[in-house]
Tab-separated table of C-alpha atoms in Angstrom:
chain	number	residue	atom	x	y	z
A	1	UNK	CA	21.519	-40.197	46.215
A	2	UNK	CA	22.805	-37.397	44.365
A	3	UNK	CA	24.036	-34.329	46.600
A	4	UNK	CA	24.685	-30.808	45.308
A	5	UNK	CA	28.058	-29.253	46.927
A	6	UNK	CA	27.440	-25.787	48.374
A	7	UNK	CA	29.622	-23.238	49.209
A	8	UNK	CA	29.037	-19.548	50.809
A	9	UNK	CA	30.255	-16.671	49.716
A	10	UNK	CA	29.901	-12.344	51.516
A	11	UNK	CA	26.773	-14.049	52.758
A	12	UNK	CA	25.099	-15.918	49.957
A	13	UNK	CA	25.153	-19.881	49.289
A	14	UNK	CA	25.731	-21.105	45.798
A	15	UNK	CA	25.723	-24.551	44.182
A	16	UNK	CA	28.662	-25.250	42.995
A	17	UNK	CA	27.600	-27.949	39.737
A	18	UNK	CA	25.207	-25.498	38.371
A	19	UNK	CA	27.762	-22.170	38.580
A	20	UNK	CA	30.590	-24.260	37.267
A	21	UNK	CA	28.261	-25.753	34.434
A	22	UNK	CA	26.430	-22.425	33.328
A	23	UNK	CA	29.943	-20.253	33.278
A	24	UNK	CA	31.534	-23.576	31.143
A	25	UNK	CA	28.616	-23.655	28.325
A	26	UNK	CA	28.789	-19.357	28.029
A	27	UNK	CA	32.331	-19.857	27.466
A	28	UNK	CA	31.989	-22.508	25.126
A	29	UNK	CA	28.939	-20.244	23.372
A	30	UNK	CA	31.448	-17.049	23.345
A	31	UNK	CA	34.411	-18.595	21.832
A	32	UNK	CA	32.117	-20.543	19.357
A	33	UNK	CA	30.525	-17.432	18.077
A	34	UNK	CA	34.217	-16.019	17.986
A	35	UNK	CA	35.198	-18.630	15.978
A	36	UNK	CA	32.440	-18.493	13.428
A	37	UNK	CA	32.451	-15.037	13.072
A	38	UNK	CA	36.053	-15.007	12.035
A	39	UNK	CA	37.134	-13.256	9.120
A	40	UNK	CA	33.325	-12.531	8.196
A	41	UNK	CA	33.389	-12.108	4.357
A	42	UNK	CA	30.897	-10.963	1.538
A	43	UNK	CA	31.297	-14.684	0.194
A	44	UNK	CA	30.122	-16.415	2.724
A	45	UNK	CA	32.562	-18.785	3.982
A	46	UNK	CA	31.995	-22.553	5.564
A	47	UNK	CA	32.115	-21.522	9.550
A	48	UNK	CA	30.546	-18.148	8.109
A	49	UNK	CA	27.493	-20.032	6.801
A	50	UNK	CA	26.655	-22.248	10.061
A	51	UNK	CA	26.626	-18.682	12.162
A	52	UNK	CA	24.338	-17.506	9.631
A	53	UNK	CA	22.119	-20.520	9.416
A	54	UNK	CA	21.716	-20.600	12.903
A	55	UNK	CA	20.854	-16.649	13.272
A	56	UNK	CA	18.091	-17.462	10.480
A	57	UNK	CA	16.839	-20.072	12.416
A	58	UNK	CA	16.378	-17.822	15.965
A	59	UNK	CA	15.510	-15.075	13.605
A	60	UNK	CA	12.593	-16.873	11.919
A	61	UNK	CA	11.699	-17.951	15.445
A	62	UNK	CA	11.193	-14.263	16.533
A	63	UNK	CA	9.625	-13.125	13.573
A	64	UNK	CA	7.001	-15.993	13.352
A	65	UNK	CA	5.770	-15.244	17.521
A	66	UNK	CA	6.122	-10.935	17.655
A	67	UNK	CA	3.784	-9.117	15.701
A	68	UNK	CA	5.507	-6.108	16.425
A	69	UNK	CA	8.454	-5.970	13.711
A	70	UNK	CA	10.299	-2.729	15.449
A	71	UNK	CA	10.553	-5.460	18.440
A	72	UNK	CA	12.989	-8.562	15.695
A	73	UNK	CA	15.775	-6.549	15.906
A	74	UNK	CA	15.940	-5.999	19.590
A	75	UNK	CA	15.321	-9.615	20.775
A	76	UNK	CA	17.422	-10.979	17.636
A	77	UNK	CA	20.786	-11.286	19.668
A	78	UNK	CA	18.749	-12.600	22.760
A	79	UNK	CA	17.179	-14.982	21.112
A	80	UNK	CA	20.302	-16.740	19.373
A	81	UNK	CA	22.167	-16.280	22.582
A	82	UNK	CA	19.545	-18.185	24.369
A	83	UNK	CA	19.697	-20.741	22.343
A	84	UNK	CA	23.034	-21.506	21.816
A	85	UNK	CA	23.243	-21.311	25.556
A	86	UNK	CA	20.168	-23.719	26.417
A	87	UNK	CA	21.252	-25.987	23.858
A	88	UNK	CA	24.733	-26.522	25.418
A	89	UNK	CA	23.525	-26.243	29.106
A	90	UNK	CA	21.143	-29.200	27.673
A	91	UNK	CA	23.854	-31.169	26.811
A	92	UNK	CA	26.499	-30.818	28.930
A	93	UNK	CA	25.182	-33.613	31.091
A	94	UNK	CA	25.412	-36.033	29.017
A	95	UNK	CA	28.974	-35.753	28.174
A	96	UNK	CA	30.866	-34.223	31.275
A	97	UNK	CA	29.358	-35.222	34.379
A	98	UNK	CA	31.719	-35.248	37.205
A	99	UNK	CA	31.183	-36.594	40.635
A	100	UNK	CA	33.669	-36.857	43.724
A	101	UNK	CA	32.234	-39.456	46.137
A	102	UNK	CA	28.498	-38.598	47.057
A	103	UNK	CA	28.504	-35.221	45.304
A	104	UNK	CA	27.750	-33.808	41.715
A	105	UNK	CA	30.462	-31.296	40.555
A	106	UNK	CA	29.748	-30.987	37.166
A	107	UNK	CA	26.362	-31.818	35.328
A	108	UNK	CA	23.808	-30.015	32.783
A	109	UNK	CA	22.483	-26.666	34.712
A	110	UNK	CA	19.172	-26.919	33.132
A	111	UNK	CA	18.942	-30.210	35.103
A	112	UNK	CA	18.688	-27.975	38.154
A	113	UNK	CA	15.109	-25.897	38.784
A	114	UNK	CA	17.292	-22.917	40.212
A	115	UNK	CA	18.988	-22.718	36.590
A	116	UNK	CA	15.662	-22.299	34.966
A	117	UNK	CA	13.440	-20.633	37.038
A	118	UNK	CA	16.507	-18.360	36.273
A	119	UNK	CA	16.073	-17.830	33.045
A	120	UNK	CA	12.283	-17.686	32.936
A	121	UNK	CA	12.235	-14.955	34.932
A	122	UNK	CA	15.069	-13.690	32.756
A	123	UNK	CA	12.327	-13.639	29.916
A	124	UNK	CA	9.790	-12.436	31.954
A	125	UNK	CA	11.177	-9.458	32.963
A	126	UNK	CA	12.195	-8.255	29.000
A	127	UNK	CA	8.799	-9.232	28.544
A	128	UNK	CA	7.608	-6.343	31.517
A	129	UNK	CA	10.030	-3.711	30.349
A	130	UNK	CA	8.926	-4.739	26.581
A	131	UNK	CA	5.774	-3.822	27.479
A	132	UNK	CA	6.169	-1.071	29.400
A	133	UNK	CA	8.385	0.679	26.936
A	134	UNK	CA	5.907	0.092	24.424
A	135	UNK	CA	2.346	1.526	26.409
A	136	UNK	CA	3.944	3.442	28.969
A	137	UNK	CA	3.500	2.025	32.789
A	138	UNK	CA	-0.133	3.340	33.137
A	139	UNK	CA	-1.151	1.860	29.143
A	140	UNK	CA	0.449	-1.169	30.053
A	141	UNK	CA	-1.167	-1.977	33.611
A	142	UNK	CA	-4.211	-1.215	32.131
A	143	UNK	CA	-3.410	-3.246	28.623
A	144	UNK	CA	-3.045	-5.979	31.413
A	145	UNK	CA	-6.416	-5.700	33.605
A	146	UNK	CA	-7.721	-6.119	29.853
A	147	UNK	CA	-11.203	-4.348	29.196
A	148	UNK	CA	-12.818	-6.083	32.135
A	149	UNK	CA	-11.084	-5.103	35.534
A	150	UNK	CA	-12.032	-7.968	37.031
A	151	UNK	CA	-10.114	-10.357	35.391
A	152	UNK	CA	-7.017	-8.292	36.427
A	153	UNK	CA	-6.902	-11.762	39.251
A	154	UNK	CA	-6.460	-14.399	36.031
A	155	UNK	CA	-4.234	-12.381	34.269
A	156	UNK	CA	-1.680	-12.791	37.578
A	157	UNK	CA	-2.604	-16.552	37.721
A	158	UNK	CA	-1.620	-16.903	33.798
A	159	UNK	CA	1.594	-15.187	34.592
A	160	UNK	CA	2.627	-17.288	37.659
A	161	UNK	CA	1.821	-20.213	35.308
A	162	UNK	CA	3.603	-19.234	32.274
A	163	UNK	CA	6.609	-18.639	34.465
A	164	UNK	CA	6.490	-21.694	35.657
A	165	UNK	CA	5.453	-23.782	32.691
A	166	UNK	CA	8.672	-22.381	31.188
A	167	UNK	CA	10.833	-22.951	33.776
A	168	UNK	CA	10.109	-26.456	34.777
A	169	UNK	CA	9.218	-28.204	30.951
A	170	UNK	CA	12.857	-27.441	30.894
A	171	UNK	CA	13.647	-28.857	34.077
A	172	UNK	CA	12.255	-31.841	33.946
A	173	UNK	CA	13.145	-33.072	30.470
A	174	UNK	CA	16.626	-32.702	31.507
A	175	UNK	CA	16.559	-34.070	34.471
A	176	UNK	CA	14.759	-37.221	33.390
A	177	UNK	CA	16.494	-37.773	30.313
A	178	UNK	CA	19.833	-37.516	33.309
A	179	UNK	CA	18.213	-39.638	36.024
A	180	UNK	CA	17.202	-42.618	33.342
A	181	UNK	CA	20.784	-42.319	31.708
A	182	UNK	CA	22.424	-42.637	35.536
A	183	UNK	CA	19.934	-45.894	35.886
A	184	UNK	CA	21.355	-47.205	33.074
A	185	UNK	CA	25.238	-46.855	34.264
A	186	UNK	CA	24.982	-47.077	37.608
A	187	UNK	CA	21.881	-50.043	38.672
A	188	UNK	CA	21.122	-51.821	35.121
A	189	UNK	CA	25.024	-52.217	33.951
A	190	UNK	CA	26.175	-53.650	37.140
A	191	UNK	CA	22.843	-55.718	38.246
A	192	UNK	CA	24.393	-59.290	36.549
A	193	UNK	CA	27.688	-59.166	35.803
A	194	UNK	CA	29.004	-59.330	31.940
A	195	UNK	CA	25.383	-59.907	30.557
A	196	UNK	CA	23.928	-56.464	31.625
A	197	UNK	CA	27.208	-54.540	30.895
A	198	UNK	CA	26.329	-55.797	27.490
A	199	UNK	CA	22.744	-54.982	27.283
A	200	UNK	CA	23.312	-51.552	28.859
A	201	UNK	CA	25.887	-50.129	26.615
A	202	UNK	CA	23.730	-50.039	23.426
A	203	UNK	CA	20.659	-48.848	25.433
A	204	UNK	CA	23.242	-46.044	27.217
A	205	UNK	CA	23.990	-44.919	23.532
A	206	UNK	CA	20.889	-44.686	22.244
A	207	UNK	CA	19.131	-43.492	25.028
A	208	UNK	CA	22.466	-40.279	25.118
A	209	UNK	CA	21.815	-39.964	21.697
A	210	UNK	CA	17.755	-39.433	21.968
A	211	UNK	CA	19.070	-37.347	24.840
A	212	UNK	CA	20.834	-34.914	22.686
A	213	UNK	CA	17.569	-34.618	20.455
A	214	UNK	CA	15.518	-33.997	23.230
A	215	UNK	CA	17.904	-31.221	24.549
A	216	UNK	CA	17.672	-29.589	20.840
A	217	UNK	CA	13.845	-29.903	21.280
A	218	UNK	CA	14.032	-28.318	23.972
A	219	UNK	CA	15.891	-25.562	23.702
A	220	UNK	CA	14.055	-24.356	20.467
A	221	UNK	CA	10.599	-24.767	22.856
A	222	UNK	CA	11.878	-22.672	25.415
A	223	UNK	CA	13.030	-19.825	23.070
A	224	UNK	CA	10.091	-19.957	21.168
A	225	UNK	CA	8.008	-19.744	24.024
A	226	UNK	CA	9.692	-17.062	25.208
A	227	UNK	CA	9.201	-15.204	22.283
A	228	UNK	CA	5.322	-15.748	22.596
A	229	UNK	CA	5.345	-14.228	26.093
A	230	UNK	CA	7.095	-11.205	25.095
A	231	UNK	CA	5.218	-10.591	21.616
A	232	UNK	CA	1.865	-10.432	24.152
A	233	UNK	CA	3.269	-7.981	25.891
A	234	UNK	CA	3.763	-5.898	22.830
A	235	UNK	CA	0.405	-6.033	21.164
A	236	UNK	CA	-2.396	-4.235	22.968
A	237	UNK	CA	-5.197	-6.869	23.446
């Protein structure tokens, strides 16, 4: 069984795969981005026109969920960030796992419900000051309530389960697509000798490489729902 090493620190306990995983992949996202955006030109150049195309893509992903177009310049740069970062906290998994006798060191972060209950509430809480900045505390309590004060009770519910929608759709691609791809390596491979090392190493590679498109899929849901929850927030219903 898989077993998370924790360590405490002025009073607080953190897991040590998911900090070590999430502070690799923002790295990796911050010296991509570097890298791209190096020696930005009028003429576009090659690393030039990937950095674009993927800013189009979050872009278009922002503009097609908020209504409110003052609102696709401000959550541009989160969403491109987020998805850069998803994508690689996705992935990450499936590449560099590390383990040291019964415990995980290294694995994808999104594979962990802590990671992206994280960032749910991350979205949530733009979505709150999003609102807020846009109706004012009062007009956005009562945008809430709705026109009916009574179904101020639902409105709660539906936020509890958007939260949590988000957070564990996430969590438990990842960790599938991870627990299936560790039954492959670790129980099928082994299980008869030479004859199921054989069988199991095309079925590892194409299962990794459905992996990876299931990590992109993912990613772009998660971002795009989180650009749904916020554009509510910003259009008085």
């Amino acid at each position: 069984m898989e077993k998370s090493f924790v360590f405490q620190f002025l009073g607080m306990k953190f897991e040590f795969a998911g900090l070590v995983g999430s502070t690799l992949c923002a790295l990796v996202v911050y010296f991509l981005c570097k890298w791209l955006a190096k020696k930005v030109e009028v003429r576009p150049n090659k690393r030039q026109n990937v950095l674009e195309m993927i800013l189009d893509f979050t872009n278009g992903i922002v503009k097609g969920n908020v209504e409110e177009s003052s609102m696709h310049k401000q959550l541009s740069l989160y969403a491109f960030t987020l998805f850069l970062f998803v994508w690689f906290m996705n992935q990450l998994g499936l590449f560099l796992e590390l383990k040291v006798g019964e415990y995980t060191l290294i694995k994808s972060p999104t594979a962990d419900p802590v990671t992206t209950m994280t960032l749910a509430m991350m979205t949530m809480l733009i979505a709150f000051t999003a609102g807020v900045n846009k109706f004012g505390f009062g007009g956005y309590l009562k945008n809430y309530a709705g026109e009916v004060i009574f179904l101020a009770p639902l409105n709660v519910i539906e936020e509890l389960t958007n939260f949590l929608t988000l957070a564990l759709r996430l969590y438990g691609n990842i960790f599938a697509g991870e627990v299936l791809l560790t039954l492959i390596g670790n129980s099928l491979a082994p299980s008869l000798g030479i004859t199921t090392w054989i069988l199991a190493a095309p079925l590892a590679i194409i299962w990794q490489g459905f992996s990876v498109f299931i990590g992109s899929i993912q990613a772009y849901v998660f971002v795009t729902l989180s650009m749904v929850y916020i554009g509510k927030k910003v259009v008085k219903e």
